[in-house]
CSV table of C-alpha atoms and ligand atoms in Angstrom, one decimal:
chain,number,residue,atom,x,y,z
A,229,MET,CA,119.3,191.1,31.8
A,230,GLN,CA,121.0,187.8,32.8
A,231,ASN,CA,119.7,184.4,31.9
A,232,PHE,CA,117.9,182.4,34.6
A,233,ASP,CA,116.3,179.0,35.2
A,234,TYR,CA,113.7,179.3,37.9
A,235,GLN,CA,111.0,177.2,39.5
A,236,THR,CA,109.3,177.4,42.9
A,237,PRO,CA,107.3,174.2,43.3
A,238,THR,CA,105.8,175.1,46.7
A,239,ARG,CA,102.0,175.3,47.0
A,240,LEU,CA,100.9,178.3,49.2
A,241,ILE,CA,97.7,178.1,51.1
A,242,PHE,CA,97.1,181.5,52.5
A,243,GLY,CA,94.7,183.2,54.8
A,244,LYS,CA,92.4,182.9,57.8
A,245,GLY,CA,91.3,179.3,58.5
A,246,ALA,CA,93.7,177.9,55.8
A,247,ILE,CA,94.4,175.0,58.2
A,248,ALA,CA,91.0,173.4,57.4
A,249,LYS,CA,92.7,172.0,54.3
A,250,LEU,CA,95.4,170.2,56.3
A,251,PRO,CA,93.7,166.8,56.4
A,252,ARG,CA,93.2,166.8,52.6
A,253,VAL,CA,96.8,168.0,52.0
A,254,MET,CA,98.3,165.4,54.4
A,255,ALA,CA,96.2,162.6,52.9
A,256,ARG,CA,98.5,162.5,49.9
A,257,PHE,CA,101.5,161.6,52.0
A,258,GLY,CA,102.0,158.4,54.0
A,259,LYS,CA,100.7,157.6,57.5
A,260,LYS,CA,103.9,158.4,59.5
A,261,VAL,CA,104.4,162.1,60.3
A,262,LEU,CA,107.4,163.7,62.0
A,263,LEU,CA,105.9,166.8,63.8
A,264,THR,CA,108.6,169.3,64.4
A,265,TYR,CA,108.2,172.4,66.6
A,266,GLY,CA,110.1,174.8,68.8
A,267,GLY,CA,110.0,175.7,72.5
A,268,GLY,CA,106.3,175.7,73.0
A,269,SER,CA,104.7,178.7,71.4
A,270,ILE,CA,102.5,176.5,69.3
A,271,LYS,CA,101.0,174.9,72.4
A,272,LYS,CA,100.3,178.4,73.9
A,273,ILE,CA,98.4,179.5,70.8
A,274,GLY,CA,96.5,176.2,70.6
A,275,LEU,CA,97.9,175.3,67.2
A,276,TYR,CA,99.5,172.1,68.4
A,277,GLN,CA,96.2,170.8,69.8
A,278,LYS,CA,94.4,171.8,66.6
A,279,VAL,CA,96.9,170.0,64.4
A,280,LEU,CA,96.6,166.7,66.4
A,281,ALA,CA,92.8,167.0,66.3
A,282,LEU,CA,92.9,167.4,62.5
A,283,LEU,CA,95.1,164.3,61.9
A,284,PRO,CA,93.5,161.5,63.9
A,285,ASP,CA,94.5,158.9,61.3
A,286,LYS,CA,98.2,159.7,61.3
A,287,GLU,CA,100.9,158.2,63.4
A,288,ILE,CA,102.6,161.3,64.8
A,289,ILE,CA,106.2,161.2,66.0
A,290,GLU,CA,107.3,164.4,67.7
A,291,LEU,CA,110.5,166.4,67.6
A,292,PRO,CA,110.0,169.3,70.0
A,293,GLY,CA,112.5,171.9,71.3
A,294,ILE,CA,114.0,173.2,68.1
A,295,GLN,CA,115.8,176.4,69.1
A,296,PRO,CA,116.2,179.7,67.2
A,297,ASN,CA,119.3,179.4,65.1
A,298,PRO,CA,118.6,175.7,64.9
A,299,LYS,CA,121.4,173.4,66.0
A,300,TYR,CA,122.8,170.5,64.2
A,301,ASP,CA,123.3,168.7,67.4
A,302,PRO,CA,120.9,167.7,68.9
A,303,SER,CA,118.0,168.8,66.7
A,304,VAL,CA,119.0,167.8,63.2
A,305,LEU,CA,120.6,164.5,64.3
A,306,GLU,CA,117.7,163.6,66.6
A,307,GLY,CA,115.2,164.3,63.8
A,308,VAL,CA,117.1,162.2,61.3
A,309,ARG,CA,117.3,159.4,63.8
A,310,LEU,CA,113.5,159.5,64.5
A,311,CYS,CA,112.8,159.5,60.7
A,312,LYS,CA,115.0,156.5,60.1
A,313,GLU,CA,113.9,154.5,63.1
A,314,ASN,CA,110.2,155.1,62.5
A,315,GLY,CA,110.1,155.0,58.7
A,316,VAL,CA,108.7,158.6,58.6
A,317,ASP,CA,106.8,159.5,55.3
A,318,VAL,CA,106.5,163.3,55.7
A,319,ILE,CA,107.6,166.1,58.0
A,320,LEU,CA,105.1,168.5,59.3
A,321,SER,CA,106.9,171.6,60.5
A,322,VAL,CA,104.9,174.0,62.8
A,323,GLY,CA,106.6,177.2,63.8
A,324,GLY,CA,109.0,179.9,62.6
A,325,GLY,CA,111.9,179.8,60.2
A,326,SER,CA,114.2,177.9,62.6
A,327,VAL,CA,111.8,174.9,62.9
A,328,LEU,CA,111.4,174.9,59.1
A,329,ASP,CA,115.1,175.2,58.4
A,330,CYS,CA,115.8,172.3,60.8
A,331,SER,CA,113.1,170.2,59.2
A,332,LYS,CA,114.7,170.8,55.8
A,333,ALA,CA,118.1,169.4,57.0
A,334,ILE,CA,116.3,166.5,58.6
A,335,ALA,CA,114.4,165.8,55.4
A,336,ALA,CA,117.6,165.4,53.4
A,337,GLY,CA,119.5,163.7,56.2
A,338,ALA,CA,116.7,161.1,56.6
A,339,CYS,CA,117.3,159.9,53.0
A,340,TYR,CA,121.1,159.7,53.3
A,341,ASP,CA,123.2,156.9,54.9
A,342,GLY,CA,126.2,159.0,56.0
A,343,ASP,CA,126.6,162.0,58.3
A,344,PRO,CA,124.0,164.6,57.4
A,345,TRP,CA,126.8,167.3,57.8
A,346,ASP,CA,128.2,166.0,54.5
A,347,LEU,CA,125.0,167.3,52.8
A,348,ILE,CA,124.8,170.6,54.6
A,349,THR,CA,128.4,171.4,53.7
A,350,TYR,CA,127.9,170.2,50.1
A,351,LYS,CA,130.5,167.5,50.4
A,352,VAL,CA,127.8,165.1,49.1
A,353,LYS,CA,124.8,166.1,46.9
A,354,ALA,CA,121.5,164.8,48.3
A,355,LYS,CA,119.7,162.4,46.0
A,356,ALA,CA,116.4,162.5,47.8
A,357,ALA,CA,114.6,164.2,50.7
A,358,LEU,CA,111.4,163.6,52.6
A,359,PRO,CA,108.5,165.9,51.7
A,360,ILE,CA,107.8,168.8,54.0
A,361,VAL,CA,104.5,170.5,54.8
A,362,ASP,CA,104.7,173.5,57.1
A,363,ILE,CA,102.4,175.7,59.1
A,364,LEU,CA,104.2,179.0,59.6
A,365,THR,CA,103.8,181.0,62.8
A,366,LEU,CA,106.3,183.8,62.3
A,367,ALA,CA,106.7,186.1,59.2
A,368,ALA,CA,110.4,186.7,58.5
A,369,THR,CA,112.7,184.3,56.7
A,370,GLY,CA,110.8,183.2,53.6
A,371,SER,CA,111.9,179.7,54.3
A,372,GLU,CA,108.3,178.6,53.6
A,373,TYR,CA,108.8,179.5,49.9
A,374,ASP,CA,112.5,178.7,49.3
A,375,ALA,CA,114.9,175.8,49.1
A,376,GLY,CA,117.2,176.8,51.9
A,377,GLY,CA,117.8,176.2,55.5
A,378,VAL,CA,120.4,177.6,57.9
A,379,ILE,CA,122.0,175.3,60.4
A,380,SER,CA,124.3,176.1,63.3
A,381,ARG,CA,127.1,174.0,64.8
A,382,THR,CA,128.1,175.5,68.0
A,383,GLU,CA,131.4,173.8,68.6
A,384,THR,CA,132.9,175.0,65.3
A,385,ASN,CA,131.1,178.4,65.2
A,386,ASP,CA,129.5,177.5,61.9
A,387,LYS,CA,126.2,178.7,60.7
A,388,ILE,CA,125.7,177.4,57.2
A,389,GLY,CA,123.1,178.2,54.6
A,390,TYR,CA,122.2,175.0,52.9
A,391,GLN,CA,120.2,175.0,49.6
A,392,ASP,CA,118.9,172.3,47.4
A,393,ARG,CA,115.9,172.1,45.1
A,394,LEU,CA,114.8,169.0,47.0
A,395,LEU,CA,114.2,171.2,50.0
A,396,TYR,CA,111.3,173.3,48.8
A,397,PRO,CA,108.3,172.7,51.1
A,398,ALA,CA,105.6,170.8,49.2
A,399,VAL,CA,102.9,172.9,50.9
A,400,SER,CA,103.1,175.9,53.1
A,401,PHE,CA,100.1,177.0,55.2
A,402,LEU,CA,100.2,180.7,55.8
A,403,ASP,CA,97.6,182.0,58.2
A,404,PRO,CA,98.4,185.5,59.4
A,405,GLU,CA,96.3,185.0,62.6
A,406,TYR,CA,99.0,182.6,63.9
A,407,THR,CA,101.4,185.5,63.9
A,408,PHE,CA,99.3,187.7,66.2
A,409,THR,CA,101.2,186.4,69.3
A,410,VAL,CA,104.7,187.0,67.9
A,411,SER,CA,106.5,189.3,70.4
A,412,LYS,CA,107.4,192.9,69.4
A,413,GLY,CA,111.1,192.0,69.4
A,414,GLN,CA,110.6,189.1,67.0
A,415,THR,CA,108.1,191.0,64.8
A,416,ALA,CA,110.7,193.8,64.4
A,417,ALA,CA,113.4,191.1,63.7
A,418,GLY,CA,111.1,189.7,61.0
A,419,ILE,CA,110.5,193.1,59.4
A,420,ALA,CA,114.3,193.7,59.4
A,421,ASP,CA,115.0,190.3,58.0
A,422,ALA,CA,112.6,190.6,55.1
A,423,MET,CA,113.8,194.2,54.4
A,424,ASN,CA,117.3,193.0,54.3
A,425,HIS,CA,116.5,190.1,51.9
A,426,THR,CA,115.1,192.8,49.6
A,427,ILE,CA,118.0,195.1,50.0
A,428,GLU,CA,120.5,192.3,49.4
A,429,GLN,CA,118.8,191.8,46.0
A,430,TYR,CA,118.3,195.5,45.2
A,431,PHE,CA,121.9,196.5,45.7
A,432,THR,CA,123.6,194.9,42.7
A,433,GLU,CA,125.0,195.8,39.3
A,434,ASP,CA,122.6,194.6,36.7
A,435,THR,CA,118.9,195.2,37.6
A,436,THR,CA,115.6,195.9,35.8
A,437,LEU,CA,113.0,198.5,36.3
A,438,LEU,CA,110.6,195.7,37.1
A,439,ASN,CA,112.7,194.2,39.9
A,440,ASP,CA,113.6,197.6,41.3
A,441,GLY,CA,109.9,198.5,41.5
A,442,PHE,CA,109.1,195.2,43.1
A,443,CYS,CA,111.8,195.7,45.7
A,444,GLU,CA,111.0,199.3,46.4
A,445,SER,CA,107.3,198.4,46.9
A,446,MET,CA,108.3,195.5,49.2
A,447,LEU,CA,110.4,197.8,51.4
A,448,ARG,CA,107.6,200.5,51.6
A,449,SER,CA,105.0,197.8,52.5
A,450,LEU,CA,107.2,196.2,55.1
A,451,MET,CA,107.9,199.5,56.8
A,452,LYS,CA,104.2,200.6,56.7
A,453,ASN,CA,102.6,197.3,57.6
A,454,GLY,CA,105.4,196.3,60.0
A,455,ARG,CA,104.7,199.4,62.1
A,456,LYS,CA,101.0,198.6,62.1
A,457,CYS,CA,101.8,195.1,63.4
A,458,LEU,CA,103.8,196.6,66.2
A,459,GLU,CA,101.1,199.1,67.1
A,460,ASN,CA,98.3,196.5,66.9
A,461,PRO,CA,99.6,192.9,66.9
A,462,GLU,CA,96.1,191.7,65.9
A,463,ASP,CA,95.7,193.9,62.8
A,464,TYR,CA,94.9,191.1,60.4
A,465,THR,CA,95.4,193.2,57.2
A,466,ALA,CA,98.8,194.4,58.3
A,467,ARG,CA,99.9,190.9,59.5
A,468,ALA,CA,98.7,189.4,56.2
A,469,GLU,CA,100.6,191.9,54.0
A,470,MET,CA,103.7,191.6,56.1
A,471,MET,CA,103.5,187.8,55.9
A,472,LEU,CA,103.2,187.8,52.1
A,473,CYS,CA,106.2,190.3,51.8
A,474,CYS,CA,108.3,187.9,53.9
A,475,THR,CA,107.3,184.9,51.8
A,476,TYR,CA,108.4,186.7,48.6
A,477,GLY,CA,111.7,187.8,50.2
A,478,CYS,CA,114.1,184.9,49.9
A,479,ASN,CA,113.2,182.7,46.9
A,480,GLY,CA,114.9,184.8,44.3
A,481,ILE,CA,111.8,186.1,42.6
A,482,LEU,CA,112.9,189.7,43.4
A,483,ALA,CA,116.1,189.3,41.4
A,484,LEU,CA,115.3,187.2,38.4
A,485,GLY,CA,117.6,188.5,35.6
A,486,ASN,CA,119.7,190.6,38.0
A,487,SER,CA,123.4,189.9,38.5
A,488,PRO,CA,124.2,188.2,41.8
A,489,SER,CA,124.8,190.4,44.8
A,490,GLY,CA,126.6,188.0,47.1
A,491,TRP,CA,124.2,188.7,50.1
A,492,PRO,CA,127.0,190.3,52.1
A,493,CYS,CA,125.0,191.4,55.2
A,494,HIS,CA,123.7,187.8,55.5
A,495,ALA,CA,127.2,186.4,55.3
A,496,ILE,CA,128.3,188.7,58.1
A,497,GLU,CA,125.3,188.2,60.2
A,498,HIS,CA,125.4,184.4,60.0
A,499,ALA,CA,128.9,184.6,61.6
A,500,LEU,CA,127.7,186.9,64.4
A,501,SER,CA,124.9,184.4,65.1
A,502,ALA,CA,127.2,181.5,64.9
A,503,TYR,CA,129.6,183.0,67.5
A,504,TYR,CA,127.1,184.7,69.7
A,505,ASP,CA,123.7,183.1,69.0
A,506,ILE,CA,122.0,186.5,68.4
A,507,THR,CA,118.6,187.1,66.8
A,508,HIS,CA,119.1,187.0,63.0
A,509,GLY,CA,116.9,190.0,62.1
A,510,TRP,CA,118.5,192.2,64.8
A,511,GLY,CA,122.0,191.4,63.6
A,512,LEU,CA,121.0,192.3,60.1
A,513,ALA,CA,119.4,195.6,61.1
A,514,ILE,CA,122.7,196.6,62.9
A,515,ILE,CA,125.0,195.6,60.1
A,516,THR,CA,123.0,196.9,57.1
A,517,PRO,CA,123.5,200.7,57.5
A,518,ARG,CA,127.2,200.2,58.4
A,519,TRP,CA,127.6,198.1,55.3
A,520,MET,CA,125.8,200.7,53.2
A,521,LYS,CA,128.2,203.4,54.5
A,522,LYS,CA,131.2,201.2,53.6
A,523,ILE,CA,130.1,200.5,50.0
A,524,LEU,CA,128.9,204.0,49.1
A,525,SER,CA,131.1,205.3,46.3
A,526,GLU,CA,130.9,207.1,43.0
A,527,ARG,CA,130.1,203.8,41.4
A,528,THR,CA,127.3,202.8,43.8
A,529,LEU,CA,125.9,206.4,44.3
A,530,PRO,CA,123.1,206.0,41.7
A,531,ARG,CA,121.7,203.0,43.5
A,532,PHE,CA,121.6,204.8,46.8
A,533,VAL,CA,119.9,207.8,45.1
A,534,LYS,CA,117.2,205.6,43.6
A,535,TYR,CA,116.7,203.8,46.9
A,536,GLY,CA,116.5,207.1,48.8
A,537,ILE,CA,114.0,208.7,46.5
A,538,ASN,CA,111.7,205.7,45.8
A,539,VAL,CA,111.8,204.0,49.2
A,540,PHE,CA,112.0,207.0,51.6
A,541,GLY,CA,110.6,209.8,49.5
A,542,ILE,CA,113.7,211.9,49.8
A,543,ASP,CA,113.6,215.1,47.7
A,544,PRO,CA,115.1,214.2,44.2
A,545,LYS,CA,116.3,217.8,43.9
A,546,LEU,CA,118.9,217.5,46.6
A,547,PRO,CA,122.5,216.8,45.6
A,548,ALA,CA,123.1,213.0,45.0
A,549,PRO,CA,125.6,212.5,47.8
A,550,GLU,CA,123.1,214.1,50.3
A,551,ILE,CA,120.3,211.9,49.1
A,552,ALA,CA,122.5,208.8,49.6
A,553,GLN,CA,123.6,209.9,53.1
A,554,ARG,CA,120.0,210.6,54.0
A,555,ALA,CA,118.9,207.2,52.7
A,556,ILE,CA,121.5,205.4,54.9
A,557,ASP,CA,120.4,207.5,57.9
A,558,ALA,CA,116.7,206.8,57.2
A,559,THR,CA,117.5,203.0,57.1
A,560,TYR,CA,119.2,203.2,60.5
A,561,ALA,CA,116.4,205.4,61.9
A,562,PHE,CA,113.7,203.1,60.8
A,563,PHE,CA,115.3,200.0,62.4
A,564,GLN,CA,115.8,202.1,65.6
A,565,SER,CA,112.3,203.3,65.6
A,566,ILE,CA,110.8,199.8,65.6
A,567,GLY,CA,112.8,199.0,68.8
A,568,ILE,CA,115.8,197.1,67.5
A,569,PRO,CA,119.0,197.6,69.6
A,570,MET,CA,121.3,199.2,67.0
A,571,HIS,CA,124.7,198.3,68.5
A,572,LEU,CA,126.2,194.8,68.7
A,573,ARG,CA,127.4,195.6,72.3
A,574,GLU,CA,123.7,195.6,73.3
A,575,LEU,CA,123.6,192.0,72.2
A,576,GLY,CA,126.8,191.1,74.1
A,577,ILE,CA,129.3,191.3,71.3
A,578,ASP,CA,132.5,193.3,71.9
A,579,GLU,CA,135.8,193.8,70.0
A,580,ARG,CA,137.4,190.6,71.2
A,581,ARG,CA,136.5,188.3,68.4
A,582,VAL,CA,136.1,190.8,65.5
A,583,GLU,CA,139.2,189.7,63.6
A,584,GLU,CA,138.5,186.0,64.1
A,585,MET,CA,134.9,186.5,62.8
A,586,ALA,CA,136.1,188.6,59.8
A,587,HIS,CA,138.6,185.9,58.9
A,588,HIS,CA,135.9,183.2,59.2
A,589,ILE,CA,133.5,185.2,57.0
A,590,ALA,CA,136.2,186.0,54.4
A,591,VAL,CA,137.3,182.3,54.2
A,592,ASN,CA,133.9,180.7,54.3
A,593,GLU,CA,131.6,183.1,52.5
A,594,GLY,CA,133.9,184.5,49.8
A,595,LEU,CA,132.7,188.1,49.7
A,596,ASP,CA,135.3,189.0,47.2
A,597,GLU,CA,132.7,188.4,44.5
A,598,ALA,CA,129.9,190.5,46.1
A,599,TYR,CA,128.3,193.6,44.4
A,600,VAL,CA,131.0,195.5,46.1
A,601,PRO,CA,133.7,193.0,47.0
A,602,LEU,CA,134.7,193.0,50.7
A,603,SER,CA,138.1,192.0,51.9
A,604,GLU,CA,138.7,190.6,55.4
A,605,SER,CA,139.7,194.0,56.7
A,606,ASP,CA,136.6,195.6,55.1
A,607,ILE,CA,134.5,193.0,56.9
A,608,ALA,CA,136.3,193.7,60.2
A,609,ASP,CA,135.7,197.4,59.7
A,610,ILE,CA,131.9,196.9,59.2
A,611,ILE,CA,131.7,194.7,62.4
A,612,ARG,CA,133.8,197.2,64.4
A,613,GLU,CA,131.6,200.1,63.2
A,614,SER,CA,128.5,198.1,64.3
A,615,LEU,CA,129.8,197.6,67.9
B,995,LIG,O1,110.4,178.1,69.7
B,995,LIG,P1,109.1,178.7,69.9
B,995,LIG,O2,108.5,178.5,71.2
B,995,LIG,O3,108.2,178.3,68.8
B,995,LIG,O4,109.2,180.3,69.9
B,995,LIG,C1,109.7,181.0,68.8
B,995,LIG,C2,111.2,181.5,68.9
B,995,LIG,O5,111.5,181.7,70.3
B,995,LIG,C3,109.0,182.3,68.6
B,995,LIG,N1,107.7,182.2,67.9
B,995,LIG,C4,107.5,181.6,66.7
B,995,LIG,N2,106.2,181.8,66.3
B,995,LIG,C5,105.6,182.4,67.4
B,995,LIG,C6,106.5,182.6,68.4
B,995,LIG,N3,106.2,183.2,69.5
B,995,LIG,C7,104.9,183.6,69.7
B,995,LIG,N4,103.9,183.4,68.8
B,995,LIG,C8,104.2,182.8,67.6
B,995,LIG,N5,103.3,182.6,66.7
B,995,LIG,O6,109.8,183.2,68.0
B,995,LIG,C9,111.2,182.9,68.3
B,995,LIG,C10,112.0,182.9,67.1
B,995,LIG,O7,111.7,181.9,66.1
B,995,LIG,P2,112.6,181.6,64.9
B,995,LIG,O8,111.9,180.5,64.1
B,995,LIG,O9,114.0,181.4,65.3
B,995,LIG,O10,112.5,182.9,64.0
B,995,LIG,P3,112.7,183.2,62.5
B,995,LIG,O11,111.5,182.8,61.8
B,995,LIG,O12,113.1,184.6,62.4
B,995,LIG,O13,113.9,182.2,62.0
B,995,LIG,C11,115.2,182.6,62.2
B,995,LIG,C12,116.2,181.6,61.6
B,995,LIG,O14,116.0,181.5,60.2
B,995,LIG,C13,117.2,181.6,59.5
B,995,LIG,C14,118.0,182.6,60.5
B,995,LIG,O15,119.3,182.6,60.2
B,995,LIG,C15,117.6,182.0,61.8
B,995,LIG,O16,118.4,180.8,62.1
B,995,LIG,N6,117.0,182.1,58.1
B,995,LIG,C16,116.5,181.3,57.2
B,995,LIG,C17,116.4,181.6,55.9
B,995,LIG,C18,115.8,180.6,54.9
B,995,LIG,N7,115.6,179.4,55.2
B,995,LIG,O17,115.7,181.0,53.7
B,995,LIG,C19,116.8,182.9,55.4
B,995,LIG,C20,117.0,183.9,56.4
B,995,LIG,O18,117.9,184.9,55.9
B,995,LIG,C21,117.6,183.4,57.7
B,995,LIG,O19,119.0,183.3,57.6
B,996,LIG,ZN1,117.6,186.7,56.6
């Protein structure tokens, strides 16, 4: 087992009616609040109105319109400007992962005198960040319990994962009822995203029985409860378990003591989103089985066998290569069964920019140190197979 140094300082307030604690939680921060949100779903579900009613004493400054795959320009820049001009004390992020990720970049940018891009690209280390409180409305990314945010810059085709301990939310409100209205497509994307977070941590060299069991159970739960959420979007129990799975997905708890895996599917998907602005979870669902096929070898076979038997219940008496192949097929079939388009062409991506994207990934993500190292041409193969 590898050494680690781990702390997640975020307070989780989970369950039906959790928002009742919002006034008390917000009381410990100052008076000026930057309220960040997306394209309007929070108004449709009445959450926006509820938040304002619960915070009559606060001075609320609003940053609406944060898009999926949140953009540096205008959202991050505009948020930083609002924080600086108004002397904001705390950011209240209400929405999905994109709103929260954008809020994290704003939180750091607001405490920095230069161009916030310096922080996102690690040219400069942030010295401080504004505190963040979030009310999550979509189960997927795990941003509510991690220190990362992913920001896109359209003009340079960059989508950069930015991490800093300063960016953990101070408090995350997780009420599964707020996810009842998430569309089938976004629910499926959330299932795929959290499953892939687990898979990225499961497929690595040095693992433990404990972590493997945790990951296998997460995957089974996500498939079972994810399906239930799609069948009945207002199934509280299923939405709740899916939400908790997603929260656990990305803050490293599944891989404490494991060797690093390199998160290869995320590296590839982030480039696809950067170039084509596609839905993150769908891109991952398409890439994952093709990546699995690419890395299957004598060395990785035992991992695939374990995955196939413990996650999909494949007969352990079958020959190992057959178990592995069936496991990859079952992964593909599950994503397809929850309605995810399983070819990049269906998302408007064709062969024209495959080489360019592969080069971008190889240079910027460094997948030569992944669990199974991937060269530029390996990456191009995976994308081409996914078309
Ligand atoms: O913008 P609004 O109107 O709010 O609508 C959103 C958006 O259109 C809608 N939505 C959210 N909650 C809803 C709802 N619709 C109805 N009812 C609700 N309750 O859903 C759409 C997608 O929202 P978005 O926030 O983009 O989705 P998600 O949470 O999947 O976030 C995706 C982003 O997170 C990044 C992804 O790359 C992508 O940019 N990631 C962040 C990570 C992190 N911080 O740790 C890790 C992930 O791997 C991922 O990369
Ligand atoms: Zn993800």
